[in-house]
Amino acid sequence: MATAKAIAKPTIFIYKGVDKKGNKMSGEIDGSSAAIVKAQLMKQGIRASTVRKKPKPLFGGGGKAIGPQDIAIFSRQMATMMKAGVPLVQSFEIVADGLENPRLRELVLAIREDVAAGNGFAVALTKHPKYFDELFCNLVDAGEQSGALETMLDRIATYKEKTEKIKAKIKKAMTYPISVVVVAIVVTGILLVKVVPQFAETFSSFGANLPAFTLFVLGLSEFTQEWWFIIFAGIVAAVFLFKEMVARSSTFAFQVDKLALKLPVVGPILYNSVVARFARTLSTTFSAGVPLIDALTSVSGACGNMLYRDAVLRIREEVSTGIQLNISIRASKMFPSMLVQMTAIGEESGALDSMLDKVAEFYEDAVDNMVDNLTALLEPMIMSVLGVLVGGLMIAMYMPIFQLGAVV
C-alpha cells in the first residue's frame, strides 16, 4: 500500500466553501483524495461544501495518438505485473507511471479509477471501444471469470504482439513500392514542369521537324504545366474518395480485399497474413475457454479481409449445426490444406489451440520470409522503372540534338 501512495500522483481538485467570516471561497488545490483536500482546506480556515476532481479532456492533453502498438505494450506490462503478484489496481499505477505518452497514461489511469470503484477490468475496458475491441474485452472477461486473469493477460499480450508484428510486416511490404512510385511520379513531374520547357525553347530555334517521341514529351510537358494543379487535386481527391468508399461501402471494401489477394507478389503475402491471423486469433480465444461459436465470431472480425470475414461466418454457421470445424474449413475452399489437417488433428487429440498456434507460427514466418524476398526482388525492378522514366525523358530531349549533330 505504501508503494501505491508513493507512486500515485497528486490530483487537482475544485472546491467551493466559506471562510471563517462567511465569505464564499472557491478555487483549485492539489491532493491525493477529497477527504485530504477537505482537511487541508479546514487548516486554512475554509469549510468546503463541495470538493470534486477537476475534469480533464479525454486523452487529449498532448502526446501522440494511442496506437495498436501502445495497447500491445500496455497488455504486456499488465501481464508482467499480474504474474509478479502485484494487485490489479496497483499494477495500473505502476504501468501508468512508466508511460511516456500522456494520452496513454490518462487512459490507463481512467481504467484504474473504474476498477478501483468496483467495476470489473473487462467492464472498464468496454468504456473505451476506440482502443479495446470486442475480442480484447471478451478475453479479459474470460480471464476474470475463470480466475486466471494473469494467465489471460499474458496470452493477450502475446496475441497483440504477434498480430501487430505481422501487420507491421504487411505495411512494410506495401509501403516500399508505394513510396517509390510516389517518388517516381514527383521526379517525372519536376522534369516535365522545370526541365523539359528549357529544351523546348532551344528546339524552337531549330527550324526542323522533331522526332515523334520528343513531340509527345513536349506535349505532355505543356499539358502538365497548364493543368498541374488539377492533376494534383484529382490525385488527392481520388485517394480521399477511395478511403471513404472503403470505409462506407462494405461491397466496395469486399471487392478491394478480393482484388488485393489476386495481386502478383503482394497477394500471397496478404493471403498468408490472413491465414496466420485466423489461426492466431482462434487459438487464443479457444485456449481462453471461449466457446467455439463465439470464438469464430471474434475471428471473423480479426482476419482483416472482408472475403475471409464472410467465409469464417459461413464456417461458424456450419459449426453451429454440428459439423466439425475441419470439415467446414475444408468445404469453404478458402484455407490451405495444412490448416485443415492441423485442425483435424487438434480436434481429434483435444489440442486444437496448440495445433492452431503452430499453424500461426508457420504462416507468420512465411510472411517474414516473403517480405524480405519482396524487398530484394523490388529493388532492381524499381531501379528499372526509374531508369525508364527519367532516361526516357532525357532521350526524348537529346534525340533532336543528336540528329542535328549528325546533319552538321
Short mmCIF file of C-alpha atoms in Angstrom, two decimals:
data_model
loop_
_atom_site.label_atom_id
_atom_site.label_comp_id
_atom_site.label_asym_id
_atom_site.label_seq_id
_atom_site.Cartn_x
_atom_site.Cartn_y
_atom_site.Cartn_z
CA MET A 1 0.00 0.00 0.00
CA ALA A 2 2.90 2.31 0.78
CA THR A 3 4.20 1.71 -2.71
CA ALA A 4 0.88 2.76 -4.22
CA LYS A 5 0.92 6.01 -2.26
CA ALA A 6 4.46 6.74 -3.29
CA ILE A 7 3.62 6.24 -6.95
CA ALA A 8 0.24 7.97 -7.00
CA LYS A 9 0.44 11.47 -8.42
CA PRO A 10 -1.43 14.46 -6.90
CA THR A 11 -4.82 15.19 -8.43
CA ILE A 12 -6.23 18.67 -8.97
CA PHE A 13 -9.50 19.24 -7.09
CA ILE A 14 -12.01 22.07 -7.47
CA TYR A 15 -13.59 23.25 -4.21
CA LYS A 16 -16.33 25.60 -3.05
CA GLY A 17 -16.96 26.71 0.53
CA VAL A 18 -16.88 29.59 3.03
CA ASP A 19 -14.15 31.02 5.24
CA LYS A 20 -14.39 31.92 8.96
CA LYS A 21 -16.07 35.25 8.13
CA GLY A 22 -18.70 33.58 5.95
CA ASN A 23 -17.24 34.75 2.66
CA LYS A 24 -17.70 32.41 -0.27
CA MET A 25 -14.47 30.79 -1.44
CA SER A 26 -13.63 28.68 -4.48
CA GLY A 27 -10.50 27.54 -6.27
CA GLU A 28 -8.22 24.65 -7.12
CA ILE A 29 -5.93 22.61 -4.90
CA ASP A 30 -3.72 19.53 -5.27
CA GLY A 31 -4.40 16.44 -3.22
CA SER A 32 -4.50 12.68 -3.28
CA SER A 33 -8.16 12.38 -2.21
CA ALA A 34 -11.22 14.54 -1.49
CA ALA A 35 -11.01 13.83 2.25
CA ILE A 36 -7.39 15.00 2.45
CA VAL A 37 -8.26 18.13 0.45
CA LYS A 38 -11.09 18.96 2.89
CA ALA A 39 -8.67 18.54 5.79
CA GLN A 40 -6.15 20.84 4.12
CA LEU A 41 -8.82 23.47 3.50
CA MET A 42 -10.00 23.21 7.10
CA LYS A 43 -6.46 24.03 8.29
CA GLN A 44 -6.62 27.12 6.07
CA GLY A 45 -9.87 28.19 7.72
CA ILE A 46 -12.10 27.18 4.77
CA ARG A 47 -15.11 24.96 5.30
CA ALA A 48 -15.59 23.16 1.96
CA SER A 49 -19.12 22.42 0.82
CA THR A 50 -18.12 20.62 -2.39
CA VAL A 51 -14.83 19.06 -3.45
CA ARG A 52 -14.53 17.31 -6.80
CA LYS A 53 -11.81 16.36 -9.22
CA LYS A 54 -11.07 18.81 -11.99
CA PRO A 55 -12.37 17.33 -15.25
CA LYS A 56 -9.79 16.56 -17.91
CA PRO A 57 -10.12 16.40 -21.69
CA LEU A 58 -10.45 12.75 -22.62
CA PHE A 59 -6.94 11.63 -23.63
CA GLY A 60 -6.34 14.93 -25.38
CA GLY A 61 -3.76 16.54 -23.16
CA GLY A 62 -0.90 16.31 -25.62
CA GLY A 63 1.26 13.47 -26.76
CA LYS A 64 0.93 11.22 -29.78
CA ALA A 65 -2.24 9.33 -30.58
CA ILE A 66 -2.71 5.93 -28.95
CA GLY A 67 -1.99 3.21 -31.48
CA PRO A 68 -2.30 -0.59 -31.54
CA GLN A 69 1.37 -0.94 -30.61
CA ASP A 70 0.74 1.11 -27.45
CA ILE A 71 -2.09 -1.24 -26.49
CA ALA A 72 0.20 -4.22 -27.08
CA ILE A 73 2.82 -2.71 -24.77
CA PHE A 74 0.16 -1.98 -22.14
CA SER A 75 -1.04 -5.60 -22.34
CA ARG A 76 2.49 -6.97 -21.88
CA GLN A 77 3.22 -4.68 -18.93
CA MET A 78 -0.05 -5.59 -17.20
CA ALA A 79 0.67 -9.27 -17.78
CA THR A 80 4.13 -8.88 -16.23
CA MET A 81 2.75 -7.03 -13.19
CA MET A 82 -0.01 -9.58 -12.59
CA LYS A 83 2.36 -12.55 -12.98
CA ALA A 84 4.65 -10.92 -10.41
CA GLY A 85 1.78 -10.93 -7.93
CA VAL A 86 1.15 -7.16 -7.93
CA PRO A 87 -2.52 -6.32 -7.18
CA LEU A 88 -4.55 -5.20 -10.19
CA VAL A 89 -5.17 -1.59 -9.09
CA GLN A 90 -1.55 -1.10 -8.11
CA SER A 91 -0.47 -2.62 -11.43
CA PHE A 92 -2.29 0.15 -13.26
CA GLU A 93 -0.46 2.77 -11.18
CA ILE A 94 2.96 1.23 -11.84
CA VAL A 95 2.31 0.86 -15.57
CA ALA A 96 0.93 4.41 -15.87
CA ASP A 97 3.93 5.86 -14.02
CA GLY A 98 6.31 4.35 -16.58
CA LEU A 99 4.46 5.51 -19.69
CA GLU A 100 5.88 8.40 -21.71
CA ASN A 101 2.75 9.05 -23.80
CA PRO A 102 0.44 11.38 -21.78
CA ARG A 103 -2.67 10.16 -23.60
CA LEU A 104 -1.92 6.52 -22.88
CA ARG A 105 -1.16 7.39 -19.26
CA GLU A 106 -4.54 9.11 -18.90
CA LEU A 107 -6.26 6.12 -20.49
CA VAL A 108 -4.63 3.69 -18.04
CA LEU A 109 -5.46 5.90 -15.06
CA ALA A 110 -9.08 6.20 -16.23
CA ILE A 111 -9.32 2.39 -16.35
CA ARG A 112 -7.67 2.22 -12.93
CA GLU A 113 -10.31 4.55 -11.45
CA ASP A 114 -13.13 2.41 -12.85
CA VAL A 115 -11.60 -0.78 -11.44
CA ALA A 116 -10.88 0.89 -8.08
CA ALA A 117 -14.55 1.94 -7.95
CA GLY A 118 -15.60 -1.70 -8.05
CA ASN A 119 -16.08 -2.34 -11.75
CA GLY A 120 -14.53 -5.34 -13.45
CA PHE A 121 -11.48 -4.98 -15.68
CA ALA A 122 -13.44 -6.02 -18.78
CA VAL A 123 -16.26 -3.61 -17.93
CA ALA A 124 -13.77 -0.76 -17.61
CA LEU A 125 -12.26 -1.64 -21.00
CA THR A 126 -15.64 -1.62 -22.75
CA LYS A 127 -15.92 2.11 -21.96
CA HIS A 128 -13.04 2.71 -24.40
CA PRO A 129 -14.04 0.85 -27.60
CA LYS A 130 -11.75 3.04 -29.67
CA TYR A 131 -8.73 1.32 -28.11
CA PHE A 132 -10.06 -2.06 -26.94
CA ASP A 133 -12.12 -4.07 -29.41
CA GLU A 134 -14.72 -6.69 -28.57
CA LEU A 135 -12.19 -9.52 -28.81
CA PHE A 136 -9.86 -7.88 -26.28
CA CYS A 137 -12.69 -7.25 -23.83
CA ASN A 138 -14.08 -10.79 -24.20
CA LEU A 139 -10.69 -12.35 -23.48
CA VAL A 140 -10.21 -10.22 -20.37
CA ASP A 141 -13.72 -11.11 -19.23
CA ALA A 142 -12.96 -14.82 -19.73
CA GLY A 143 -9.82 -14.43 -17.62
CA GLU A 144 -11.76 -12.72 -14.82
CA GLN A 145 -14.49 -15.35 -14.87
CA SER A 146 -12.01 -18.24 -14.74
CA GLY A 147 -9.89 -16.65 -12.01
CA ALA A 148 -6.78 -16.75 -14.20
CA LEU A 149 -6.56 -13.11 -15.25
CA GLU A 150 -2.75 -13.02 -15.13
CA THR A 151 -2.51 -16.02 -17.49
CA MET A 152 -5.08 -14.50 -19.84
CA LEU A 153 -3.28 -11.15 -19.87
CA ASP A 154 -0.10 -12.97 -20.84
CA ARG A 155 -1.92 -14.68 -23.72
CA ILE A 156 -3.49 -11.40 -24.80
CA ALA A 157 -0.08 -9.70 -24.74
CA THR A 158 1.43 -12.45 -26.89
CA TYR A 159 -1.53 -12.27 -29.27
CA LYS A 160 -1.31 -8.48 -29.63
CA GLU A 161 2.47 -8.59 -30.15
CA LYS A 162 2.19 -11.27 -32.83
CA THR A 163 -0.67 -9.59 -34.68
CA GLU A 164 0.98 -6.16 -34.59
CA LYS A 165 4.23 -7.68 -35.83
CA ILE A 166 2.55 -9.24 -38.82
CA LYS A 167 0.63 -6.00 -39.54
CA ALA A 168 3.94 -4.13 -39.48
CA LYS A 169 5.36 -6.63 -41.97
CA ILE A 170 2.42 -6.10 -44.32
CA LYS A 171 2.78 -2.32 -44.06
CA LYS A 172 6.48 -2.67 -44.81
CA ALA A 173 5.72 -4.75 -47.89
CA MET A 174 3.17 -2.21 -49.15
CA THR A 175 4.95 1.00 -48.16
CA TYR A 176 8.18 0.40 -50.05
CA PRO A 177 6.76 0.05 -53.57
CA ILE A 178 4.13 2.77 -52.98
CA SER A 179 6.74 5.23 -51.76
CA VAL A 180 8.95 4.54 -54.77
CA VAL A 181 6.02 5.03 -57.17
CA VAL A 182 5.25 8.35 -55.48
CA VAL A 183 8.89 9.43 -55.79
CA ALA A 184 8.92 8.42 -59.45
CA ILE A 185 5.79 10.47 -60.14
CA VAL A 186 7.21 13.51 -58.32
CA VAL A 187 10.54 13.30 -60.17
CA THR A 188 8.78 12.91 -63.51
CA GLY A 189 6.53 15.88 -62.72
CA ILE A 190 9.50 18.08 -61.84
CA LEU A 191 11.26 17.15 -65.06
CA LEU A 192 8.16 17.87 -67.13
CA VAL A 193 7.50 21.24 -65.46
CA LYS A 194 11.04 22.55 -64.94
CA VAL A 195 13.50 20.77 -67.25
CA VAL A 196 11.60 19.97 -70.45
CA PRO A 197 10.47 23.60 -71.05
CA GLN A 198 14.15 24.65 -71.17
CA PHE A 199 14.73 22.21 -74.02
CA ALA A 200 11.51 23.36 -75.73
CA GLU A 201 12.90 26.89 -76.03
CA THR A 202 16.06 25.51 -77.62
CA PHE A 203 14.12 23.33 -80.07
CA SER A 204 12.00 26.28 -81.23
CA SER A 205 15.07 27.78 -82.95
CA PHE A 206 16.00 24.58 -84.83
CA GLY A 207 13.54 25.12 -87.67
CA ALA A 208 13.40 21.36 -88.28
CA ASN A 209 10.93 18.58 -87.67
CA LEU A 210 11.29 16.98 -84.24
CA PRO A 211 11.03 13.21 -83.57
CA ALA A 212 7.57 11.91 -82.64
CA PHE A 213 8.76 10.82 -79.21
CA THR A 214 10.11 14.30 -78.50
CA LEU A 215 6.85 15.91 -79.66
CA PHE A 216 4.93 13.60 -77.37
CA VAL A 217 7.06 14.56 -74.33
CA LEU A 218 6.78 18.27 -75.18
CA GLY A 219 3.00 17.97 -75.42
CA LEU A 220 2.91 16.12 -72.12
CA SER A 221 5.04 18.85 -70.57
CA GLU A 222 2.73 21.61 -71.82
CA PHE A 223 -0.31 19.73 -70.50
CA THR A 224 1.34 19.22 -67.11
CA GLN A 225 2.34 22.89 -66.83
CA GLU A 226 -1.17 24.05 -67.64
CA TRP A 227 -3.12 21.56 -65.59
CA TRP A 228 -0.72 20.52 -62.81
CA PHE A 229 -2.97 21.86 -60.07
CA ILE A 230 -5.96 19.98 -61.44
CA ILE A 231 -3.89 16.81 -61.73
CA PHE A 232 -2.64 17.15 -58.14
CA ALA A 233 -6.14 17.90 -56.83
CA GLY A 234 -7.50 14.94 -58.78
CA ILE A 235 -4.97 12.55 -57.24
CA VAL A 236 -5.71 13.82 -53.72
CA ALA A 237 -9.47 13.59 -54.35
CA ALA A 238 -9.12 10.07 -55.75
CA VAL A 239 -7.18 8.87 -52.69
CA PHE A 240 -9.69 10.51 -50.33
CA LEU A 241 -12.66 9.08 -52.25
CA PHE A 242 -11.09 5.62 -52.26
CA LYS A 243 -10.64 5.68 -48.47
CA GLU A 244 -14.19 6.93 -47.93
CA MET A 245 -15.69 4.25 -50.16
CA VAL A 246 -13.71 1.52 -48.40
CA ALA A 247 -14.92 2.83 -45.02
CA ARG A 248 -18.56 3.40 -46.01
CA SER A 249 -19.33 0.70 -48.57
CA SER A 250 -18.93 -2.90 -47.49
CA THR A 251 -19.48 -4.05 -51.08
CA PHE A 252 -16.64 -1.88 -52.37
CA ALA A 253 -14.38 -2.95 -49.49
CA PHE A 254 -15.17 -6.58 -50.28
CA GLN A 255 -14.14 -6.13 -53.92
CA VAL A 256 -10.95 -4.30 -52.91
CA ASP A 257 -9.95 -7.08 -50.50
CA LYS A 258 -10.79 -9.70 -53.12
CA LEU A 259 -8.68 -7.93 -55.72
CA ALA A 260 -5.79 -7.42 -53.28
CA LEU A 261 -5.46 -11.19 -52.82
CA LYS A 262 -5.04 -11.59 -56.60
CA LEU A 263 -2.24 -9.06 -56.93
CA PRO A 264 1.09 -10.52 -58.09
CA VAL A 265 3.78 -10.83 -55.41
CA VAL A 266 1.77 -8.89 -52.80
CA GLY A 267 -1.30 -11.16 -52.97
CA PRO A 268 0.42 -14.25 -51.49
CA ILE A 269 1.77 -12.13 -48.63
CA LEU A 270 -1.72 -10.88 -47.80
CA TYR A 271 -3.09 -14.44 -48.05
CA ASN A 272 -0.51 -15.84 -45.63
CA SER A 273 -1.12 -12.99 -43.20
CA VAL A 274 -4.88 -13.67 -43.22
CA VAL A 275 -4.30 -17.37 -42.53
CA ALA A 276 -1.86 -16.51 -39.74
CA ARG A 277 -4.31 -14.10 -38.09
CA PHE A 278 -7.14 -16.61 -38.39
CA ALA A 279 -5.08 -19.33 -36.70
CA ARG A 280 -3.60 -16.99 -34.06
CA THR A 281 -6.95 -15.47 -33.07
CA LEU A 282 -8.81 -18.78 -32.96
CA SER A 283 -6.01 -20.36 -30.92
CA THR A 284 -6.03 -17.51 -28.40
CA THR A 285 -9.81 -17.38 -27.97
CA PHE A 286 -10.25 -21.15 -27.81
CA SER A 287 -7.45 -21.56 -25.24
CA ALA A 288 -9.15 -18.85 -23.17
CA GLY A 289 -12.20 -21.05 -22.80
CA VAL A 290 -14.37 -19.06 -25.19
CA PRO A 291 -16.98 -21.36 -26.86
CA LEU A 292 -16.07 -22.22 -30.44
CA ILE A 293 -19.11 -20.47 -31.92
CA ASP A 294 -18.31 -17.23 -30.08
CA ALA A 295 -14.62 -17.62 -30.91
CA LEU A 296 -15.38 -17.83 -34.63
CA THR A 297 -17.42 -14.64 -34.37
CA SER A 298 -14.40 -12.85 -32.94
CA VAL A 299 -12.11 -14.43 -35.54
CA SER A 300 -14.26 -13.16 -38.42
CA GLY A 301 -13.58 -9.58 -37.43
CA ALA A 302 -9.88 -10.16 -36.80
CA CYS A 303 -8.98 -11.63 -40.21
CA GLY A 304 -8.52 -8.20 -41.73
CA ASN A 305 -10.14 -9.19 -45.03
CA MET A 306 -13.83 -8.93 -45.95
CA LEU A 307 -13.69 -12.02 -48.15
CA TYR A 308 -12.40 -14.16 -45.30
CA ARG A 309 -14.72 -12.50 -42.79
CA ASP A 310 -17.69 -13.80 -44.77
CA ALA A 311 -16.04 -17.21 -45.14
CA VAL A 312 -15.47 -17.51 -41.37
CA LEU A 313 -19.08 -16.50 -40.69
CA ARG A 314 -20.24 -19.29 -43.03
CA ILE A 315 -17.97 -21.72 -41.19
CA ARG A 316 -19.50 -20.53 -37.92
CA GLU A 317 -23.00 -21.24 -39.20
CA GLU A 318 -22.00 -24.78 -40.27
CA VAL A 319 -20.24 -25.49 -36.96
CA SER A 320 -23.35 -24.33 -35.06
CA THR A 321 -25.32 -27.09 -36.84
CA GLY A 322 -22.94 -29.77 -35.53
CA ILE A 323 -20.45 -30.07 -38.39
CA GLN A 324 -16.82 -30.46 -37.35
CA LEU A 325 -14.61 -27.39 -37.69
CA ASN A 326 -12.06 -29.02 -40.03
CA ILE A 327 -14.84 -30.21 -42.36
CA SER A 328 -16.34 -26.72 -42.52
CA ILE A 329 -12.94 -25.15 -43.19
CA ARG A 330 -12.25 -27.68 -45.97
CA ALA A 331 -15.67 -27.05 -47.54
CA SER A 332 -15.02 -23.30 -47.68
CA LYS A 333 -12.04 -23.90 -50.04
CA MET A 334 -10.50 -20.70 -48.68
CA PHE A 335 -7.75 -22.10 -46.45
CA PRO A 336 -4.62 -24.17 -47.13
CA SER A 337 -4.63 -27.93 -46.62
CA MET A 338 -2.06 -27.63 -43.83
CA LEU A 339 -4.51 -25.62 -41.73
CA VAL A 340 -7.29 -28.13 -42.42
CA GLN A 341 -5.12 -31.11 -41.46
CA MET A 342 -3.76 -29.48 -38.30
CA THR A 343 -7.30 -28.51 -37.27
CA ALA A 344 -8.44 -32.11 -37.76
CA ILE A 345 -5.53 -33.40 -35.66
CA GLY A 346 -6.28 -30.84 -32.98
CA GLU A 347 -9.95 -31.80 -32.80
CA GLU A 348 -9.12 -35.49 -32.59
CA SER A 349 -6.43 -35.04 -29.92
CA GLY A 350 -8.23 -32.32 -27.94
CA ALA A 351 -5.33 -29.91 -28.51
CA LEU A 352 -6.88 -27.59 -31.07
CA ASP A 353 -5.38 -24.44 -29.55
CA SER A 354 -1.80 -25.73 -29.69
CA MET A 355 -2.20 -27.03 -33.25
CA LEU A 356 -3.56 -23.69 -34.42
CA ASP A 357 -0.73 -21.93 -32.61
CA LYS A 358 1.79 -23.95 -34.62
CA VAL A 359 -0.04 -23.08 -37.84
CA ALA A 360 0.04 -19.38 -36.91
CA GLU A 361 3.80 -19.51 -36.26
CA PHE A 362 4.39 -21.25 -39.60
CA TYR A 363 2.50 -18.66 -41.64
CA GLU A 364 3.90 -15.74 -39.66
CA ASP A 365 7.40 -16.97 -40.54
CA ALA A 366 6.26 -17.34 -44.15
CA VAL A 367 5.16 -13.70 -44.19
CA ASP A 368 8.55 -12.63 -42.78
CA ASN A 369 10.42 -14.53 -45.48
CA MET A 370 8.18 -13.32 -48.30
CA VAL A 371 8.52 -9.67 -47.25
CA ASP A 372 12.30 -9.99 -47.16
CA ASN A 373 12.28 -11.63 -50.60
CA LEU A 374 9.91 -8.96 -51.90
CA THR A 375 12.30 -6.21 -50.88
CA ALA A 376 15.17 -7.93 -52.66
CA LEU A 377 13.00 -8.52 -55.75
CA LEU A 378 11.63 -5.00 -55.97
CA GLU A 379 14.95 -3.16 -55.78
CA PRO A 380 16.11 -4.00 -59.35
CA MET A 381 12.56 -3.60 -60.68
CA ILE A 382 12.24 -0.17 -59.12
CA MET A 383 15.60 0.92 -60.47
CA SER A 384 14.45 -0.22 -63.91
CA VAL A 385 11.21 1.75 -63.68
CA LEU A 386 13.02 4.90 -62.56
CA GLY A 387 15.58 4.40 -65.30
CA VAL A 388 12.88 4.08 -67.97
CA LEU A 389 11.00 7.18 -66.75
CA VAL A 390 13.95 9.50 -66.25
CA GLY A 391 16.05 8.01 -69.03
CA GLY A 392 13.13 8.14 -71.46
CA LEU A 393 12.61 11.83 -70.82
CA MET A 394 16.30 12.55 -71.29
CA ILE A 395 16.46 10.54 -74.53
CA ALA A 396 13.43 12.42 -75.87
CA MET A 397 15.13 15.73 -75.12
CA TYR A 398 18.57 14.87 -76.50
CA MET A 399 17.39 12.97 -79.60
CA PRO A 400 16.92 16.16 -81.71
CA ILE A 401 20.35 17.42 -80.60
CA PHE A 402 21.95 14.14 -81.67
CA GLN A 403 20.16 14.31 -85.04
CA LEU A 404 21.27 17.93 -85.55
CA GLY A 405 24.85 16.96 -84.79
CA ALA A 406 24.69 14.14 -87.33
CA VAL A 407 23.43 16.57 -90.02
CA VAL A 408 26.23 19.05 -89.26
#
